Each structure stands twice: as structure tokens, then as C-alpha cells.
Short mmCIF file of C-alpha atoms in Angstrom, two decimals:
data_model
loop_
_atom_site.label_atom_id
_atom_site.label_comp_id
_atom_site.label_asym_id
_atom_site.label_seq_id
_atom_site.Cartn_x
_atom_site.Cartn_y
_atom_site.Cartn_z
CA MET Y 1 73.61 135.27 115.44
CA LYS Y 2 74.92 135.81 111.93
CA VAL Y 3 78.50 134.53 111.51
CA VAL Y 4 80.83 134.83 108.51
CA LEU Y 5 83.79 132.49 107.98
CA VAL Y 6 86.33 133.67 105.40
CA GLY Y 7 88.86 131.26 103.92
CA THR Y 8 89.40 128.32 101.58
CA ILE Y 9 87.14 125.39 102.44
CA GLY Y 10 87.85 121.86 101.21
CA ASP Y 11 89.21 118.36 101.79
CA ILE Y 12 92.89 119.05 101.06
CA GLY Y 13 95.29 121.00 103.28
CA GLY Y 14 95.19 121.52 107.05
CA PRO Y 15 93.58 125.00 107.11
CA SER Y 16 90.99 124.08 104.45
CA ILE Y 17 90.05 120.92 106.34
CA HIS Y 18 89.81 122.87 109.61
CA ILE Y 19 87.48 125.43 108.03
CA ARG Y 20 85.31 122.63 106.64
CA ASN Y 21 85.08 120.94 110.05
CA LEU Y 22 84.38 124.22 111.84
CA ALA Y 23 81.71 125.22 109.32
CA ASN Y 24 79.99 121.84 109.56
CA GLU Y 25 79.78 122.04 113.35
CA LEU Y 26 78.66 125.69 113.46
CA SER Y 27 75.94 124.97 110.92
CA LYS Y 28 74.39 122.49 113.37
CA LEU Y 29 73.64 125.26 115.86
CA GLU Y 30 70.11 126.57 115.44
CA GLU Y 31 71.02 129.98 116.84
CA VAL Y 32 73.78 130.49 114.23
CA GLN Y 33 73.13 131.67 110.69
CA LEU Y 34 76.40 130.73 109.01
CA HIS Y 35 77.89 132.24 105.86
CA VAL Y 36 81.17 130.97 104.37
CA ILE Y 37 83.07 133.12 101.87
CA THR Y 38 85.60 131.21 99.79
CA LYS Y 39 87.32 131.42 96.41
CA GLY Y 40 86.65 129.38 93.26
CA GLU Y 41 86.56 129.40 89.47
CA GLU Y 42 83.21 131.19 89.21
CA ASP Y 43 80.79 133.18 91.35
CA LYS Y 44 78.03 131.10 92.89
CA ILE Y 45 76.00 130.68 96.06
CA MET Y 46 75.27 127.26 97.55
CA LYS Y 47 72.89 126.45 100.39
CA GLN Y 48 73.66 123.50 102.69
CA GLY Y 49 71.15 123.33 105.53
CA ASN Y 50 71.85 126.24 107.88
CA MET Y 51 75.01 127.20 105.96
CA THR Y 52 75.30 129.46 102.92
CA ILE Y 53 78.53 129.19 100.91
CA HIS Y 54 79.46 132.23 98.82
CA VAL Y 55 82.03 131.32 96.17
CA LEU Y 56 83.84 134.30 94.67
CA ARG Y 57 85.77 133.90 91.45
CA PHE Y 58 89.48 134.43 92.02
CA PHE Y 59 91.34 136.32 89.33
CA GLY Y 60 94.85 134.87 89.49
CA PHE Y 61 96.90 137.97 88.75
CA TYR Y 62 99.16 137.54 91.79
CA ILE Y 63 99.12 140.75 93.89
CA LEU Y 64 96.46 142.44 91.76
CA GLY Y 65 94.29 139.33 91.98
CA GLU Y 66 94.67 139.24 95.77
CA ILE Y 67 93.65 142.91 96.06
CA ILE Y 68 90.61 142.42 93.82
CA HIS Y 69 89.59 139.37 95.85
CA ALA Y 70 90.04 141.27 99.13
CA TRP Y 71 87.81 144.08 97.88
CA ARG Y 72 85.13 141.61 96.74
CA VAL Y 73 85.28 139.74 100.06
CA GLN Y 74 84.66 142.92 102.02
CA ASN Y 75 81.78 143.89 99.72
CA LYS Y 76 80.24 140.48 100.33
CA ILE Y 77 80.66 140.89 104.10
CA SER Y 78 78.86 144.25 103.94
CA GLU Y 79 76.07 142.62 101.95
CA ILE Y 80 75.65 139.86 104.56
CA ASP Y 81 75.86 142.35 107.49
CA PRO Y 82 77.07 139.81 110.10
CA ASP Y 83 77.41 140.01 113.87
CA VAL Y 84 80.97 138.65 113.74
CA VAL Y 85 83.58 137.77 111.09
CA HIS Y 86 86.09 134.94 111.50
CA TYR Y 87 89.06 135.20 109.12
CA GLN Y 88 91.00 131.98 108.53
CA GLY Y 89 94.64 132.65 107.69
CA ILE Y 90 96.60 135.80 106.88
CA SER Y 91 95.39 137.41 103.65
CA PRO Y 92 94.97 140.92 102.19
CA TYR Y 93 91.22 140.94 102.86
CA VAL Y 94 91.98 141.25 106.58
CA LEU Y 95 93.52 144.67 105.91
CA PHE Y 96 90.31 145.91 104.24
CA HIS Y 97 88.52 145.40 107.53
CA HIS Y 98 84.99 146.70 108.09
CA LYS Y 99 83.14 147.86 111.19
CA TYR Y 100 82.17 144.33 112.23
CA PRO Y 101 83.73 142.54 115.24
CA SER Y 102 86.28 140.05 113.95
CA VAL Y 103 88.81 137.40 114.89
CA LEU Y 104 91.74 135.98 112.92
CA THR Y 105 92.99 132.39 113.19
CA VAL Y 106 96.69 132.12 112.30
CA HIS Y 107 97.47 128.72 110.76
CA GLY Y 108 100.83 129.35 109.11
CA ILE Y 109 103.71 131.76 109.63
CA PHE Y 110 104.99 133.25 106.37
CA SER Y 111 108.19 134.64 107.89
CA VAL Y 112 109.22 131.13 108.97
CA GLU Y 113 107.82 129.00 106.14
CA ILE Y 114 108.67 131.05 103.04
CA PRO Y 115 112.49 131.07 103.49
CA LEU Y 116 112.29 127.26 103.65
CA ARG Y 117 110.25 127.05 100.45
CA MET Y 118 111.93 129.50 98.11
CA GLY Y 119 115.09 131.49 97.54
CA GLY Y 120 116.68 133.84 95.01
CA TRP Y 121 114.40 135.99 92.88
CA LYS Y 122 111.31 133.97 93.83
CA TYR Y 123 111.79 134.96 97.45
CA PHE Y 124 111.87 138.68 96.61
CA VAL Y 125 109.02 138.55 94.06
CA PHE Y 126 106.64 136.07 95.71
CA GLY Y 127 107.83 135.56 99.28
CA LEU Y 128 108.82 138.95 100.65
CA PRO Y 129 105.46 140.64 99.86
CA ARG Y 130 103.67 137.96 101.90
CA ILE Y 131 106.05 138.40 104.82
CA LEU Y 132 105.38 142.15 104.77
CA LEU Y 133 101.64 141.44 104.54
CA GLU Y 134 101.90 139.22 107.60
CA ARG Y 135 103.51 142.02 109.62
CA MET Y 136 100.81 144.52 108.62
CA VAL Y 137 97.96 142.11 109.40
CA LEU Y 138 99.32 141.14 112.82
CA CYS Y 139 99.68 144.81 113.75
CA LYS Y 140 96.12 145.61 112.67
CA VAL Y 141 94.03 142.71 114.00
CA LYS Y 142 92.59 143.03 117.51
CA ASN Y 143 91.61 139.41 118.21
CA ILE Y 144 93.88 136.50 117.26
CA ILE Y 145 93.63 132.72 117.64
CA ALA Y 146 96.82 130.67 117.31
CA VAL Y 147 96.51 126.98 116.42
CA SER Y 148 99.37 125.99 118.74
CA PRO Y 149 101.54 127.43 121.54
CA TYR Y 150 104.38 127.53 119.00
CA VAL Y 151 102.43 129.88 116.72
CA LYS Y 152 101.56 132.10 119.68
CA GLU Y 153 105.21 132.29 120.72
CA ILE Y 154 106.35 133.30 117.23
CA ILE Y 155 103.74 135.98 116.56
CA ALA Y 156 103.42 137.39 120.10
CA SER Y 157 106.13 140.01 119.59
CA ARG Y 158 104.55 141.18 116.32
CA ALA Y 159 100.91 141.40 117.38
CA ASN Y 160 99.38 144.25 119.36
CA THR Y 161 96.67 142.20 121.01
CA ARG Y 162 95.88 139.23 123.21
CA ILE Y 163 96.37 135.83 121.57
CA ARG Y 164 94.41 132.73 122.50
CA VAL Y 165 95.53 129.19 121.64
CA ILE Y 166 92.77 126.99 120.21
CA PRO Y 167 94.11 123.85 118.46
CA ASN Y 168 92.53 122.63 115.25
CA GLY Y 169 89.98 119.88 115.62
CA ILE Y 170 89.43 116.83 113.44
CA ASP Y 171 86.41 115.08 111.98
CA LYS Y 172 84.98 112.42 114.29
CA ASP Y 173 84.84 110.00 111.33
CA PHE Y 174 88.58 109.40 111.77
CA PHE Y 175 87.77 107.51 114.99
CA ASN Y 176 85.72 104.88 113.14
CA ILE Y 177 88.00 101.91 112.38
CA THR Y 178 86.69 99.78 109.50
CA GLU Y 179 89.80 98.72 107.53
CA GLU Y 180 92.38 96.10 108.53
CA GLU Y 181 95.96 97.23 109.04
CA GLN Y 182 98.57 96.07 106.53
CA SER Y 183 102.02 95.30 107.90
CA ASN Y 184 105.03 97.34 106.77
CA ARG Y 185 102.77 99.94 105.15
CA LEU Y 186 103.90 103.52 105.79
CA LEU Y 187 101.83 106.62 105.10
CA PHE Y 188 102.76 110.21 104.33
CA ALA Y 189 99.80 112.59 104.02
CA GLY Y 190 100.38 116.22 103.12
CA SER Y 191 101.36 118.68 100.43
CA ILE Y 192 104.39 117.81 98.34
CA ASN Y 193 107.02 120.51 98.68
CA ALA Y 194 110.49 120.89 100.17
CA VAL Y 195 109.17 121.95 103.59
CA LYS Y 196 107.42 118.60 104.07
CA GLY Y 197 110.75 116.75 103.88
CA LEU Y 198 109.70 113.86 101.65
CA LEU Y 199 113.19 113.43 100.22
CA THR Y 200 114.46 112.69 103.72
CA LEU Y 201 111.74 110.06 104.10
CA LEU Y 202 112.70 108.44 100.78
CA LYS Y 203 116.33 108.27 101.89
CA ALA Y 204 115.20 106.51 105.06
CA LEU Y 205 113.01 104.15 103.01
CA LYS Y 206 116.05 103.20 100.91
CA LYS Y 207 117.75 101.97 104.08
CA VAL Y 208 114.60 100.29 105.42
CA LYS Y 209 114.26 98.36 102.16
CA ASN Y 210 117.56 96.59 102.85
CA SER Y 211 116.10 94.85 105.91
CA ILE Y 212 112.38 94.93 104.98
CA PRO Y 213 112.11 94.50 101.18
CA SER Y 214 108.29 94.45 101.34
CA ALA Y 215 108.03 97.91 102.95
CA LYS Y 216 105.59 100.21 101.17
CA LEU Y 217 105.34 103.98 101.42
CA VAL Y 218 102.00 105.50 100.41
CA ILE Y 219 102.19 109.20 99.53
CA ALA Y 220 98.87 111.05 99.65
CA GLY Y 221 98.95 114.73 98.78
CA ASP Y 222 98.82 117.38 96.10
CA VAL Y 223 101.95 118.61 94.32
CA LYS Y 224 102.74 122.18 95.37
CA ASP Y 225 106.27 122.24 93.92
CA SER Y 226 106.64 120.44 90.57
CA ASN Y 227 110.45 120.76 90.58
CA TYR Y 228 110.67 119.12 93.99
CA PHE Y 229 108.28 116.39 92.85
CA SER Y 230 110.58 115.68 89.88
CA ILE Y 231 113.52 115.32 92.28
CA LEU Y 232 111.53 112.78 94.30
CA MET Y 233 110.61 110.78 91.19
CA ARG Y 234 114.24 110.69 90.04
CA PHE Y 235 115.36 109.49 93.46
CA ILE Y 236 112.75 106.71 93.42
CA LYS Y 237 113.91 105.58 89.97
CA ASN Y 238 117.65 105.87 90.64
CA TYR Y 239 117.47 103.74 93.78
CA GLY Y 240 114.97 101.17 92.54
CA LEU Y 241 112.12 102.12 94.86
CA GLU Y 242 109.37 101.89 92.23
CA ASN Y 243 107.85 98.84 93.92
CA ASN Y 244 108.10 100.39 97.37
CA VAL Y 245 106.42 103.76 96.75
CA ILE Y 246 102.75 104.28 95.88
CA TYR Y 247 101.71 107.82 94.93
CA LYS Y 248 97.97 108.32 95.44
CA GLY Y 249 97.71 112.05 94.77
CA PRO Y 250 95.34 114.26 96.77
CA LEU Y 251 92.64 112.19 98.51
CA LYS Y 252 89.14 113.07 99.66
CA LYS Y 253 88.29 112.54 103.31
CA ASN Y 254 86.72 109.08 103.12
CA THR Y 255 89.55 107.67 101.00
CA LEU Y 256 92.17 109.24 103.25
CA ILE Y 257 90.51 107.71 106.32
CA LYS Y 258 90.92 104.26 104.76
CA GLU Y 259 94.61 104.94 104.09
CA TYR Y 260 95.15 105.89 107.74
CA GLN Y 261 93.49 102.67 108.83
CA LYS Y 262 95.46 100.45 106.44
CA CYS Y 263 98.88 101.87 107.32
CA SER Y 264 101.01 100.58 110.18
CA ILE Y 265 102.80 103.91 110.79
CA CYS Y 266 102.11 107.51 109.77
CA ILE Y 267 105.21 109.63 109.13
CA LEU Y 268 105.56 113.42 108.91
CA PRO Y 269 109.21 114.44 108.25
CA SER Y 270 108.51 118.18 107.91
CA LYS Y 271 111.14 120.86 108.34
CA MET Y 272 108.46 123.10 109.87
CA GLU Y 273 104.86 122.60 111.03
CA THR Y 274 102.67 124.96 113.00
CA MET Y 275 100.55 122.06 114.23
CA GLY Y 276 100.46 118.98 111.97
CA ILE Y 277 96.79 118.07 111.72
CA VAL Y 278 97.65 114.80 109.93
CA LEU Y 279 99.23 113.55 113.16
CA LEU Y 280 95.95 114.13 115.00
CA GLU Y 281 94.05 112.27 112.28
CA ALA Y 282 96.50 109.36 112.43
CA MET Y 283 96.30 109.08 116.22
CA ALA Y 284 92.50 109.22 116.04
CA SER Y 285 92.80 106.21 113.72
CA CYS Y 286 94.87 104.45 116.43
CA LYS Y 287 98.13 104.66 114.47
CA PRO Y 288 101.61 105.35 115.84
CA VAL Y 289 103.29 108.41 114.37
CA ILE Y 290 106.86 109.41 113.60
CA ALA Y 291 107.54 113.12 113.17
CA THR Y 292 110.36 115.61 113.27
CA ASN Y 293 110.68 117.65 116.45
CA VAL Y 294 109.98 121.03 114.85
CA GLY Y 295 107.57 123.93 115.24
CA GLY Y 296 104.20 123.10 116.75
CA ILE Y 297 104.69 119.33 116.61
#
């Protein structure tokens, strides 16, 4: 069977990590000839065992760039001529659908997430088009996978098809404990933007410091909102938390696994999550978790 996975594959971000894990497992099946179509800085084709990765250069011209990429994705699918196509996440290329049987996995919900991330003119220029895209895609697709019951509940009224819930999996390497835990070491792993609620966590850390001066918060993640990141840095400086906060930036899988193992608690203070894959990774590493009671958590 020839299978095509379409989406961003990598070590950072829940959907990207899920695609990587899914691709790695599918490539182990002898009866599956796997092709992954993803975006990058230049066109190239890479062969990894039973998996072929097709990287298509993404022209970052916002809506025009998305349309060009969608057209190129569908041309690549026609070239591969698969038995089934698995789209990961809502994107314009789903609308340019071909004759091949397909399924869409919904990881995020634009109509819920975008109002939390942006307002004013940014909402109308960048956010609203994606919300409209989401509505069109959900009406068009015939087979949908939701990553949590919460996602299914939200999109059920907008989709014209049956929806199955299949939670994201995690890499089995997270179950291998090799590092010793460090007391009073907290971990936040995830993208840095307002939706993730890091400012709330820093306010809590300020109070914790009064009774546990040695408390450390490790932040592992890429900056998605530079303005929000600046607010966090000012808060850390204004309240003297420089010795209590360690910013690691985005981490590759093996380094992130070590951070899970060294922490005493993993915290996810998000305002909205469709699933929260970092919580699964933390629990696989035998760590207690603290999270907000929102969305799919």
C-alpha cells in the first residue's frame, strides 16, 4: 500500500512531533510504502529506509504562499499516485483535493485558538481567513480524525461526516528513565505565546519563591510571539526571578527527554489545549503534572 502523509514533520510542536512518530512507525511496516510531504527552505527528496520525505520549498507570501504550496502539494500527490492520503491539520491543500481516498486529522481549532492569540487588525488580516478556511475544510472532508473528545465535540456541528477520536501517541523513548530527578525543579515545555499562559506561571513562581527560594523553572520552547516573550522577560527582571528561571529555547527530542526526567513537576498553564501532548510525555517519564482544566486536557 502506498500512503502519503501531508504536514510539517519535526521535533518541535505537538502536531509536528505526532507526524514524526506516526511516520516512523508506519515506515516499519513492510507492506506500506510511505511518502511524507512537508515544507522547507528548498525542494529536496530524502530517503530514510522505507520512507521517502518530499520537502517542498514554502514561499512565505501569506495567503498567496499558502495557495502556491497547496497547488504544489497536490501536484506531488498526483506524481506519487497513492492509495490513501492522510492530511495532518487544517490547511488550504485539503481544499485542492484529488481523486484519492483521504483522511484529515484535526489537531487544533482555529475558531477557538485564534481569538485567544490575536485581536484588532491582526485578527481580521491573519486570523479571520484561517477561521473561514477551517469552516470550508470541515464541510468538504469526508473522513476526520479528532485527537481528543473535546475536538470532536467542537467540530461535530461543522463537519458533514463521521468523526473518530484517535489520541496522539508518544515516542517510547520517553519511558526510559536515565536521569536523576532534581528537587524543586519545574518544567514548562511548549510554544511561547499568550495561549500557553506562561505569565500566569511566572506569577505563581513569584509566590513560590517566597517559601522555596531555590525553586527553578525551566522553560523549553520556541518563541511564537516576540512581544509576549518581551513581557515575560520584563516580569522576570522586575520581580528578581533571574536566578529562578532558565530559558532553554526549543529542544530536540533527546534533550527534552532529559529535562522531563530531571524535573520534579511538569506544568502546563494553557488557556486552551486540544490535547496537551507534553502532559503525556511527562507522565511517561513518571512525572506528576499540573495543568489548567481547559479544552482537551
